[in-house]
Short mmCIF file of C-alpha atoms in Angstrom, two decimals:
data_model
loop_
_atom_site.label_atom_id
_atom_site.label_comp_id
_atom_site.label_asym_id
_atom_site.label_seq_id
_atom_site.Cartn_x
_atom_site.Cartn_y
_atom_site.Cartn_z
CA MET R 369 -22.53 10.41 11.88
CA LYS R 370 -20.05 13.36 12.24
CA SER R 371 -16.47 12.08 13.69
CA LEU R 372 -15.12 13.42 16.76
CA PHE R 373 -12.14 13.79 15.00
CA ALA R 374 -10.47 16.70 12.67
CA LYS R 375 -9.05 14.31 10.16
CA LYS R 376 -10.13 10.31 8.79
CA LEU R 377 -7.15 7.99 9.09
CA ILE R 378 -6.64 5.39 6.32
CA VAL R 379 -4.46 2.99 6.65
CA ALA R 380 -3.00 0.91 3.84
CA ASN R 381 -2.27 -2.78 4.49
CA TRP R 382 -0.17 -3.95 1.62
CA LYS R 383 -0.10 -6.78 3.15
CA LEU R 384 2.11 -9.42 0.39
CA TYR R 385 0.90 -7.81 -2.52
CA ILE R 386 3.84 -5.66 -3.29
CA LYS R 387 6.47 -8.04 -4.46
CA THR R 388 9.53 -6.02 -5.04
CA GLN R 389 11.54 -2.97 -3.49
CA ALA R 390 10.98 -1.16 -6.92
CA GLU R 391 7.42 -1.79 -7.10
CA ALA R 392 7.17 -0.23 -3.06
CA LYS R 393 9.16 2.32 -3.77
CA ALA R 394 6.68 3.53 -6.76
CA LEU R 395 3.65 2.76 -5.04
CA TYR R 396 5.15 4.87 -2.16
CA LYS R 397 6.00 7.98 -4.69
CA SER R 398 2.78 7.87 -5.75
CA CYS R 399 1.00 8.38 -1.93
CA VAL R 400 3.57 11.23 -1.41
CA VAL R 401 1.80 12.89 -4.01
CA VAL R 402 -1.43 12.39 -3.02
CA ALA R 403 -0.75 12.75 0.91
CA SER R 404 0.65 16.85 0.02
CA GLN R 405 -2.95 17.29 -1.50
CA LEU R 406 -4.85 15.94 1.43
CA LYS R 407 -6.65 18.35 3.85
CA ARG R 408 -9.07 16.44 5.54
CA THR R 409 -7.04 13.20 5.57
CA GLU R 410 -4.10 11.17 6.76
CA MET R 411 -2.90 7.74 5.89
CA VAL R 412 -0.43 5.05 7.19
CA LEU R 413 1.48 2.94 4.86
CA ALA R 414 1.81 -0.17 6.89
CA VAL R 415 4.31 -2.20 4.73
CA PRO R 416 6.08 -5.76 4.53
CA PHE R 417 9.30 -5.35 7.44
CA VAL R 418 11.74 -5.03 4.16
CA PHE R 419 10.04 -2.24 3.13
CA VAL R 420 10.19 0.19 6.04
CA SER R 421 13.25 1.53 5.78
CA HIS R 422 12.54 3.13 2.46
CA MET R 423 9.61 4.87 3.71
CA VAL R 424 9.97 7.92 4.92
CA LYS R 425 7.00 10.01 7.27
CA ARG R 426 5.56 13.25 5.52
CA LYS R 427 3.05 15.75 5.36
CA ASN R 428 -0.41 13.42 6.43
CA MET R 429 1.65 10.59 5.76
CA HIS R 430 2.95 7.91 8.57
CA VAL R 431 4.79 4.72 7.98
CA GLY R 432 3.47 1.27 9.56
CA ALA R 433 4.44 -2.16 9.81
CA GLN R 434 1.96 -5.22 9.45
CA ASP R 435 3.14 -7.29 12.71
CA VAL R 436 4.81 -6.71 15.48
CA SER R 437 6.69 -9.02 18.18
CA TRP R 438 6.04 -9.35 21.61
CA ALA R 439 9.22 -10.15 22.61
CA VAL R 440 11.58 -7.40 23.97
CA GLU R 441 14.85 -8.79 22.95
CA GLY R 442 16.72 -12.55 23.26
CA ALA R 443 16.57 -15.44 21.33
CA TYR R 444 13.80 -15.22 19.51
CA THR R 445 14.95 -16.27 15.77
CA GLY R 446 12.83 -14.40 12.88
CA GLU R 447 10.63 -11.60 15.49
CA VAL R 448 10.84 -7.83 14.88
CA SER R 449 10.35 -6.06 18.26
CA ALA R 450 8.41 -2.84 18.67
CA ARG R 451 11.55 -0.35 19.64
CA MET R 452 13.49 -2.07 16.60
CA LEU R 453 10.32 -0.58 14.27
CA ALA R 454 10.42 2.72 16.22
CA SER R 455 13.91 2.73 15.58
CA VAL R 456 13.84 2.87 11.81
CA GLY R 457 10.89 5.21 11.97
CA VAL R 458 7.96 3.29 12.41
CA THR R 459 4.80 5.05 13.78
CA HIS R 460 2.07 2.51 13.50
CA VAL R 461 1.49 -1.03 13.95
CA ILE R 462 -0.95 -3.43 12.90
CA ALA R 463 -1.63 -6.06 16.02
CA GLY R 464 -4.65 -8.83 15.62
CA HIS R 465 -5.17 -9.13 12.18
CA SER R 466 -7.29 -11.76 11.65
CA GLU R 467 -4.38 -13.11 8.77
CA ARG R 468 -2.12 -13.18 11.40
CA ARG R 469 -4.47 -14.98 13.97
CA ASP R 470 -5.41 -17.55 11.17
CA LEU R 471 -1.72 -18.31 9.55
CA ALA R 472 0.34 -17.54 12.41
CA GLY R 473 -1.87 -18.94 14.99
CA ASP R 474 -1.69 -15.57 16.99
CA THR R 475 -3.79 -15.98 20.53
CA ASP R 476 -5.48 -13.02 21.97
CA GLU R 477 -3.23 -13.73 24.65
CA GLN R 478 -0.13 -12.99 22.22
CA VAL R 479 -2.46 -10.35 20.90
CA ALA R 480 -2.25 -8.12 24.10
CA GLN R 481 1.26 -8.41 24.54
CA LYS R 482 2.06 -7.30 21.56
CA VAL R 483 -0.40 -4.16 22.28
CA LYS R 484 1.58 -3.76 25.55
CA ALA R 485 5.05 -4.17 23.68
CA ALA R 486 4.15 -1.60 21.27
CA LEU R 487 2.03 0.99 23.02
CA GLY R 488 5.34 0.81 25.19
CA VAL R 489 7.66 2.29 23.22
CA GLY R 490 5.33 4.80 22.78
CA LEU R 491 4.21 3.02 18.93
CA TRP R 492 0.37 3.37 17.91
CA VAL R 493 -0.99 0.39 17.95
CA ILE R 494 -3.78 -0.96 15.56
CA LEU R 495 -5.84 -3.52 17.23
CA CYS R 496 -7.85 -5.37 14.84
CA VAL R 497 -11.16 -7.17 16.46
CA GLY R 498 -14.02 -8.83 14.51
CA GLU R 499 -16.25 -11.92 14.11
CA ARG R 500 -15.58 -14.61 11.96
CA GLU R 501 -19.64 -15.28 10.64
CA ARG R 502 -22.69 -13.25 9.64
CA ALA R 503 -25.08 -12.86 12.20
CA THR R 504 -28.49 -11.08 13.22
CA ASP R 505 -29.10 -12.16 16.98
CA GLY R 506 -26.61 -10.58 18.49
CA SER R 507 -23.91 -13.13 18.89
CA SER R 508 -21.53 -10.77 16.89
CA LEU R 509 -21.21 -8.00 19.60
CA VAL R 510 -20.43 -10.83 22.20
CA VAL R 511 -17.67 -12.23 19.77
CA VAL R 512 -16.24 -8.91 19.05
CA LYS R 513 -16.03 -7.51 23.08
CA ARG R 514 -14.67 -10.86 24.14
CA GLU R 515 -11.62 -10.65 21.63
CA LEU R 516 -11.82 -6.96 22.14
CA LEU R 517 -11.55 -7.41 26.23
CA ALA R 518 -8.61 -10.40 25.75
CA SER R 519 -6.72 -8.47 23.62
CA LEU R 520 -6.27 -5.12 25.73
CA LYS R 521 -5.72 -7.12 28.99
CA GLY R 522 -3.53 -5.24 30.67
CA VAL R 523 -3.42 -2.14 28.46
CA SER R 524 -3.45 0.62 31.32
CA ARG R 525 -5.60 4.15 30.56
CA MET R 526 -2.20 5.83 30.26
CA LEU R 527 -1.16 3.63 27.63
CA ALA R 528 -4.80 3.31 25.94
CA GLY R 529 -4.68 7.05 24.30
CA HIS R 530 -2.20 5.46 21.50
CA LEU R 531 -4.85 2.64 20.17
CA ILE R 532 -6.69 2.80 16.85
CA ILE R 533 -9.03 -0.23 16.93
CA ALA R 534 -10.25 -1.61 13.35
CA TYR R 535 -13.02 -3.51 13.39
CA GLU R 536 -12.97 -6.29 11.10
CA PRO R 537 -15.81 -8.11 10.13
CA ILE R 538 -14.09 -11.48 8.59
CA TRP R 539 -16.84 -12.94 6.80
CA ALA R 540 -17.17 -8.89 4.53
CA ILE R 541 -13.36 -9.50 3.27
CA SER R 542 -13.52 -9.43 -0.18
CA ALA R 543 -10.08 -11.70 -0.17
CA HIS R 544 -11.99 -14.99 1.70
CA HIS R 545 -15.98 -13.68 0.77
CA PRO R 546 -16.00 -12.45 -2.34
CA LYS R 547 -20.01 -12.70 -2.29
CA SER R 548 -20.48 -11.63 1.38
CA VAL R 549 -21.39 -7.17 1.23
CA ASP R 550 -21.42 -5.55 4.38
CA THR R 551 -23.36 -2.24 4.91
CA PRO R 552 -22.85 1.05 6.45
CA GLU R 553 -25.53 0.56 9.28
CA SER R 554 -24.16 -2.77 10.88
CA THR R 555 -21.02 -1.29 10.79
CA LEU R 556 -22.73 1.99 12.85
CA GLU R 557 -24.38 -0.45 15.29
CA MET R 558 -20.98 -2.10 15.97
CA ALA R 559 -18.57 1.06 15.96
CA ILE R 560 -21.02 2.33 19.29
CA TYR R 561 -20.56 -0.70 20.68
CA ILE R 562 -17.01 -0.87 20.44
CA ARG R 563 -16.71 2.89 22.06
CA LYS R 564 -19.13 1.22 24.66
CA ILE R 565 -16.67 -0.75 25.65
CA LEU R 566 -14.02 1.55 25.50
CA HIS R 567 -15.79 3.93 27.72
CA ASP R 568 -16.55 1.10 30.44
CA LEU R 569 -12.80 0.23 29.67
CA TYR R 570 -11.07 3.69 30.12
CA GLY R 571 -13.24 6.32 30.70
CA LYS R 572 -14.64 9.32 28.34
CA ALA R 573 -11.72 11.20 27.99
CA THR R 574 -9.10 8.29 26.74
CA ALA R 575 -12.29 6.81 24.86
CA SER R 576 -13.15 9.77 22.83
CA ARG R 577 -9.52 9.67 21.55
CA ILE R 578 -9.56 6.56 20.20
CA ARG R 579 -10.14 6.21 16.41
CA VAL R 580 -12.60 3.19 15.06
CA LEU R 581 -11.59 2.23 11.71
CA TYR R 582 -13.70 0.26 9.24
CA GLY R 583 -11.76 -3.18 8.08
CA GLY R 584 -14.18 -4.84 6.17
CA SER R 585 -13.54 -5.09 2.02
CA VAL R 586 -12.83 -1.22 1.62
CA ALA R 587 -12.90 -0.51 -2.00
CA PRO R 588 -13.55 3.56 -4.01
CA GLU R 589 -17.13 2.95 -4.31
CA ASN R 590 -18.30 1.98 -1.01
CA ILE R 591 -15.93 3.97 1.09
CA ARG R 592 -17.88 7.27 1.33
CA GLY R 593 -20.80 5.22 2.49
CA PHE R 594 -19.08 3.81 5.91
CA LEU R 595 -17.45 6.86 6.43
CA GLU R 596 -20.52 8.86 6.30
CA ARG R 597 -23.43 6.52 7.60
CA GLY R 598 -20.46 3.70 9.69
CA GLY R 599 -19.85 5.35 12.18
CA VAL R 600 -16.13 4.93 12.29
CA ASP R 601 -13.01 7.27 11.86
CA GLY R 602 -11.63 5.88 8.89
CA ALA R 603 -10.76 2.50 7.42
CA LEU R 604 -8.19 -0.22 7.66
CA VAL R 605 -7.70 -0.93 3.31
CA GLY R 606 -6.32 -3.92 2.03
CA HIS R 607 -6.31 -5.41 -1.61
CA ALA R 608 -7.38 -1.98 -3.09
CA SER R 609 -4.42 -0.30 -1.50
CA ALA R 610 -1.76 -1.44 -3.65
CA SER R 611 -3.38 -0.20 -6.25
CA ALA R 612 -2.02 3.97 -7.13
CA GLY R 613 -5.35 4.23 -8.79
CA LYS R 614 -7.76 2.28 -6.46
CA PHE R 615 -5.86 3.82 -3.23
CA THR R 616 -6.03 7.53 -4.17
CA ARG R 617 -9.56 7.27 -5.53
CA ILE R 618 -10.39 6.38 -1.82
CA LEU R 619 -8.36 9.08 -0.05
CA HIS R 620 -10.21 11.41 -2.47
CA GLU R 621 -13.71 9.74 -1.81
CA THR R 622 -12.29 10.03 1.89
CA GLU R 623 -12.20 14.23 1.44
CA MET R 624 -15.05 14.15 -0.03
CA SER R 625 -17.03 12.53 2.40
CA TYR R 626 -16.70 15.52 4.73
CA SER R 627 -19.03 17.81 2.19
CA GLN R 628 -21.76 15.76 4.84
CA ASP R 629 -20.18 15.98 8.17
CA VAL R 630 -20.23 20.08 8.69
#
């Protein structure tokens, strides 16, 4: 399935795999080299808050954060606001990741507040939605629709153009379920369904500007399959993005995937 976007988008979610500033700088430098070689791909480095100020936007490479506060200002110890992130060069933020929902207790309502806060200051929001259990009876579609609608509650059509949706089938994330494997064909069904929901919410013109990414277990060996047959515009990469070698291979495979798009 041919993407409507000129470039694929690969988001590197470093999570807590990069433990020191030295490691972060080394991986960043590796990504800068690869980014300069890309023609049909752009990347976002979603890094821990403490490393954000060490990252600089480059050609084909944007700086992102792994979370954002719903609060604008006030007595909220430990929170990092969207405006703070924007002021240090962040252009993208992740909201609603399954690990934040599970570990931090983020509800759909809180995710919606985070989405609106980030969009309100001009950030791009990578909104994660996905089902916990693998299902073949259509119940996965119901779960994703409920989560998507709840997480976008109050988001206007004017702001929605800065949305990116990451489909995150939690059962297919290797860190949690190493033996569960997703397929491009099942992802295609979900990508089409997500786009239909966005179309119904915001209309064709706005929905066509919203990328849909694959956020399951992504590796150099499977990325092309999801890009070429999964109906997605890119991927949200977890553990593999913390390895310079693996992430470089993923980016190169992404570039090659275009040979079947044209």
